[in-house]
Amino acid sequence: MRDLPPLTELRAFEAAARHMSFKLAAAELGVTPTAISHQIKLLERHCGQPLFRRRPRPLALTWAGEQLFPVVRDGLESFREVLSTVRDGGASGRLRITATNAFAALWLVPRLPKWREAHPSLKLDIVGTDAIIDLKTGEADVAIRYAVKPPADGVGSELMRDTFHVVASPSLVGAEERLLSPAELARFPLIEAEWPPTDTHAPNWRRWQRAASVQYRAVPDLSALASLTFREELHAIEAAIAGHGVAICSDVLIAPELASGALVTVSQITLPGYGFYLVYRDDHPKLVSIKAFIAWITLASAVPQAPAEIPTNTG
Amino acid sequence: MRDLPPLTELRAFEAAARHMSFKLAAAELGVTPTAISHQIKLLERHCGQPLFRRRPRPLALTWAGEQLFPVVRDGLESFREVLSTVRDGGASGRLRITATNAFAALWLVPRLPKWREAHPSLKLDIVGTDAIIDLKTGEADVAIRYAVKPPADGVGSELMRDTFHVVASPSLVGAEERLLSPAELARFPLIEAEWPPTDTHAPNWRRWQRAASVQYRAVPDLSALASLTFREELHAIEAAIAGHGVAICSDVLIAPELASGALVTVSQITLPGYGFYLVYRDDHPKLVSIKAFIAWITLASAVPQAPAEIPTNTG
DNA sequence: AAGTGTAGATGAATTCATTTCATCTACACT
DNA sequence: AGTGTAGATGAAATGAATTCATCTACACTT
């Protein structure tokens, strides 16, 4: 005996159980009530016991019917939903873009007005997360990943790379731009974002100190002195803008602030960052839209961003 | 267009996706690989896009296929499981009995050796819970409910009723059995179990006090004096046995202790309790086993329980 | 009590979805 | 170049699903 009966039987049963009526189930499925009666009879034979109590009216589910109904109903409903998603997969005029929190907030979202000008009918849903979303799940159409090397779960291309600079607010270090020695830096609160513990090449104070040791004979243990560590790179940047300390920041993320003077570099020693990679699946039903986005963001990354307005009050 | 394609197509797709092979899917389903090819072609037409990448080998799921596969796989698996449950519904040599915690622990479980003597091949799973399990869910085959009136979700019959007595350990009130006035009772810690706040007729000290006021002119506010309240009736009983105070307890649950002298009644004022009701569905596939259990427990309730051994050390 | 209407049951006949058969294609391997 | 394999395709065959015709068991009305 097959482990599953013909699924036609389950569909008939589910409709009849939902309506508590063979006649209404027949109407819904576009067959005669006789077809429903036959299908349910077959399913009851398969189960070895009745699924409905026919008399007295109205119909009622038996114990077996009660066990079966919610499972079949939920299963068929999940089929409908996913089939609808798949059918509409190429139709919806929206793309779901995932990017790291900081990149989404500081680089991508500020440029969305330009995107809208270029593509008014193609909406973007931006999902900021530092977690890696596997494109196979369908949770995102395009991913912008910050990584050491190109990702492997789709077509990947490098959008840009960044460089980490030591920066501070003029309110902290003075209006005139001047470079500070490591010993001078050590006098300020040092700000950095957290990186995965396994990332030994992270552009943080520890790595900067190693780089500084090449030029300076006596470099303080800046890593131990770092006193303001943020889970979100975004928050580290905000703290630096607010004048809370000296920070190591990605030039991609603080380009507007560097341009406006809200942040100034205070050391010529910089650290190469990683790459921003675009990833998508080339069998995606929205490939045309995805390629339009790829083209746009590639162009956008070649255009300097406007200087940031210097905020007069930071919350 | 129907909201669901023929489910034969989904079954073919799921098997092919699971095996990553039309040939192996065909073997599993007992058809030719051509049948699988046709079925999947039809499903792809329904979805408006391919579900498999055929070349290069091996087969791979497309984006649409990746969306569809886990949902269909899980749905079909849940169908298999519930159909198996329903098919085996009457075959399994076990009954699942649910009862209140106290009744299960103090009345039913102690009698299971007698049950095993009478029905060695019919295993019982006892589920102690003070929550009401709706028999429709199939989580229990028989319910023993403690309630004011017979339940309505199945065939119900009253097993027995109980009476609440004021009792204490001889270690607390002395070896000779004597009755205490309300004022004398108030000198001891008073123990009771919690009842639902909405149950205004609960057999607790508040209700006992109202009953006592009929015979005694000045009855202390025993409800306010009650200082040991337990979520579990079982624990209230254990505290009384341990000599921690005077308690109001169901005679059904402490029959062995009353018989052995581990607990003694210290007032002639008693409170009628509620009823213990047996409930089951008469369309249950295990009806024969259920009726055997009903017959046994009805007989067992007419037989006095052996006195409890007086424990020399209570933890 | 008789007549009427309704929902589900049943078996035979019909319809149509599923499957097989025969042949082809596109590789990978020798 | 020859061989083997897995999937593709269209026509034909098979069998599951459905309809048709009739029946049954009520509930309701007269």
XYZ file of C-alpha atoms in Angstrom, chain A residues 15-166:
152
model
C -13.036 20.858 1.581
C -15.856 18.737 2.989
C -14.526 19.071 6.532
C -14.105 22.790 6.182
C -17.640 23.263 4.849
C -19.194 20.415 6.871
C -20.973 19.692 3.613
C -20.254 17.432 0.639
C -22.451 19.604 -1.518
C -20.609 22.829 -0.695
C -17.255 21.100 -1.070
C -18.343 19.923 -4.508
C -19.317 23.443 -5.462
C -15.971 24.779 -4.339
C -13.965 22.154 -6.197
C -16.130 22.262 -9.328
C -17.278 18.654 -9.218
C -20.543 16.898 -8.307
C -21.324 15.951 -4.695
C -21.101 12.339 -5.861
C -17.426 12.841 -6.653
C -16.851 14.071 -3.101
C -18.758 11.129 -1.673
C -16.677 8.681 -3.716
C -13.385 10.359 -2.834
C -14.128 10.398 0.877
C -15.287 6.805 0.792
C -11.940 5.873 -0.767
C -10.024 7.842 1.849
C -11.993 6.199 4.659
C -11.149 2.825 3.165
C -7.501 3.901 3.133
C -7.702 4.965 6.785
C -9.625 1.908 7.893
C -12.318 3.935 9.657
C -14.879 6.638 8.994
C -13.883 10.272 8.940
C -17.383 11.759 9.082
C -20.477 10.941 11.058
C -23.178 11.317 8.427
C -26.232 11.007 10.636
C -27.698 12.742 12.495
C -27.283 15.957 10.563
C -25.355 18.099 10.404
C -22.214 16.214 9.460
C -19.577 15.864 12.155
C -15.989 14.716 12.091
C -15.128 11.517 13.849
C -12.052 11.119 16.028
C -10.077 10.122 12.959
C -11.473 13.051 11.031
C -10.514 15.414 13.849
C -6.927 14.157 13.749
C -6.701 14.447 10.000
C -8.438 17.705 9.252
C -6.121 20.355 10.783
C -3.028 18.703 9.373
C -4.418 18.410 5.865
C -5.915 21.898 5.978
C -2.621 23.471 7.080
C -0.618 21.449 4.604
C -2.786 22.380 1.644
C -2.813 26.009 2.724
C 0.972 26.072 2.871
C 1.008 24.623 -0.657
C -1.301 27.387 -1.882
C 0.839 30.047 -0.301
C 4.137 28.856 -1.665
C 2.689 28.264 -5.116
C 1.340 31.782 -5.082
C 4.756 33.086 -4.079
C 6.419 31.130 -6.856
C 3.860 32.161 -9.467
C 4.171 35.790 -8.483
C 7.934 35.505 -8.103
C 8.703 37.469 -11.191
C 5.666 39.684 -11.125
C 6.053 41.737 -7.979
C 7.563 45.159 -8.685
C 9.775 45.057 -5.633
C 13.254 43.864 -4.835
C 14.437 42.871 -1.416
C 17.996 43.985 -0.814
C 19.908 42.900 2.237
C 23.036 44.704 3.437
C 24.948 45.164 6.648
C 23.329 47.558 9.069
C 25.923 50.269 8.717
C 26.110 50.065 4.937
C 22.345 50.095 4.634
C 21.925 53.079 6.929
C 24.889 55.198 5.868
C 25.491 54.379 2.243
C 22.474 52.795 0.610
C 19.449 54.473 2.191
C 20.804 57.999 1.620
C 21.055 57.196 -2.071
C 17.532 55.823 -2.438
C 16.152 59.141 -3.721
C 18.522 58.749 -6.671
C 17.321 55.200 -7.151
C 13.699 56.323 -7.141
C 14.452 58.949 -9.776
C 16.022 56.323 -11.972
C 13.461 53.550 -11.318
C 10.202 55.007 -10.042
C 8.192 51.810 -10.490
C 10.650 49.373 -8.962
C 10.416 49.473 -5.191
C 13.239 48.373 -2.953
C 12.847 46.758 0.432
C 16.084 47.256 2.328
C 16.846 44.691 4.983
C 19.669 45.758 7.251
C 21.245 42.873 9.090
C 24.745 41.812 10.008
C 23.652 38.187 9.696
C 24.333 36.403 6.412
C 21.075 35.691 4.601
C 21.356 32.639 2.362
C 19.813 33.620 -0.976
C 18.450 30.093 -1.349
C 15.817 30.839 1.287
C 14.294 33.539 -0.879
C 14.445 35.979 2.020
C 16.373 38.446 -0.109
C 16.729 38.939 -3.851
C 20.142 40.612 -3.696
C 22.682 40.615 -0.905
C 25.392 43.190 -0.338
C 27.966 41.440 1.780
C 31.028 42.844 3.492
C 33.639 40.099 3.349
C 37.235 39.136 2.778
C 36.417 37.253 -0.401
C 33.580 36.882 -2.923
C 30.673 34.800 -1.636
C 29.854 31.431 -3.175
C 26.098 31.130 -3.087
C 25.333 33.097 -6.219
C 26.741 35.366 -8.863
C 29.080 37.669 -6.984
C 30.828 40.832 -8.035
C 32.840 43.292 -6.024
C 31.120 46.635 -5.691
C 33.912 48.469 -3.893
C 36.495 48.192 -1.156
C 37.055 50.479 1.786
C 39.887 51.867 3.888
C 39.801 52.520 7.623
C 40.931 55.921 8.847
C 41.532 57.275 12.328
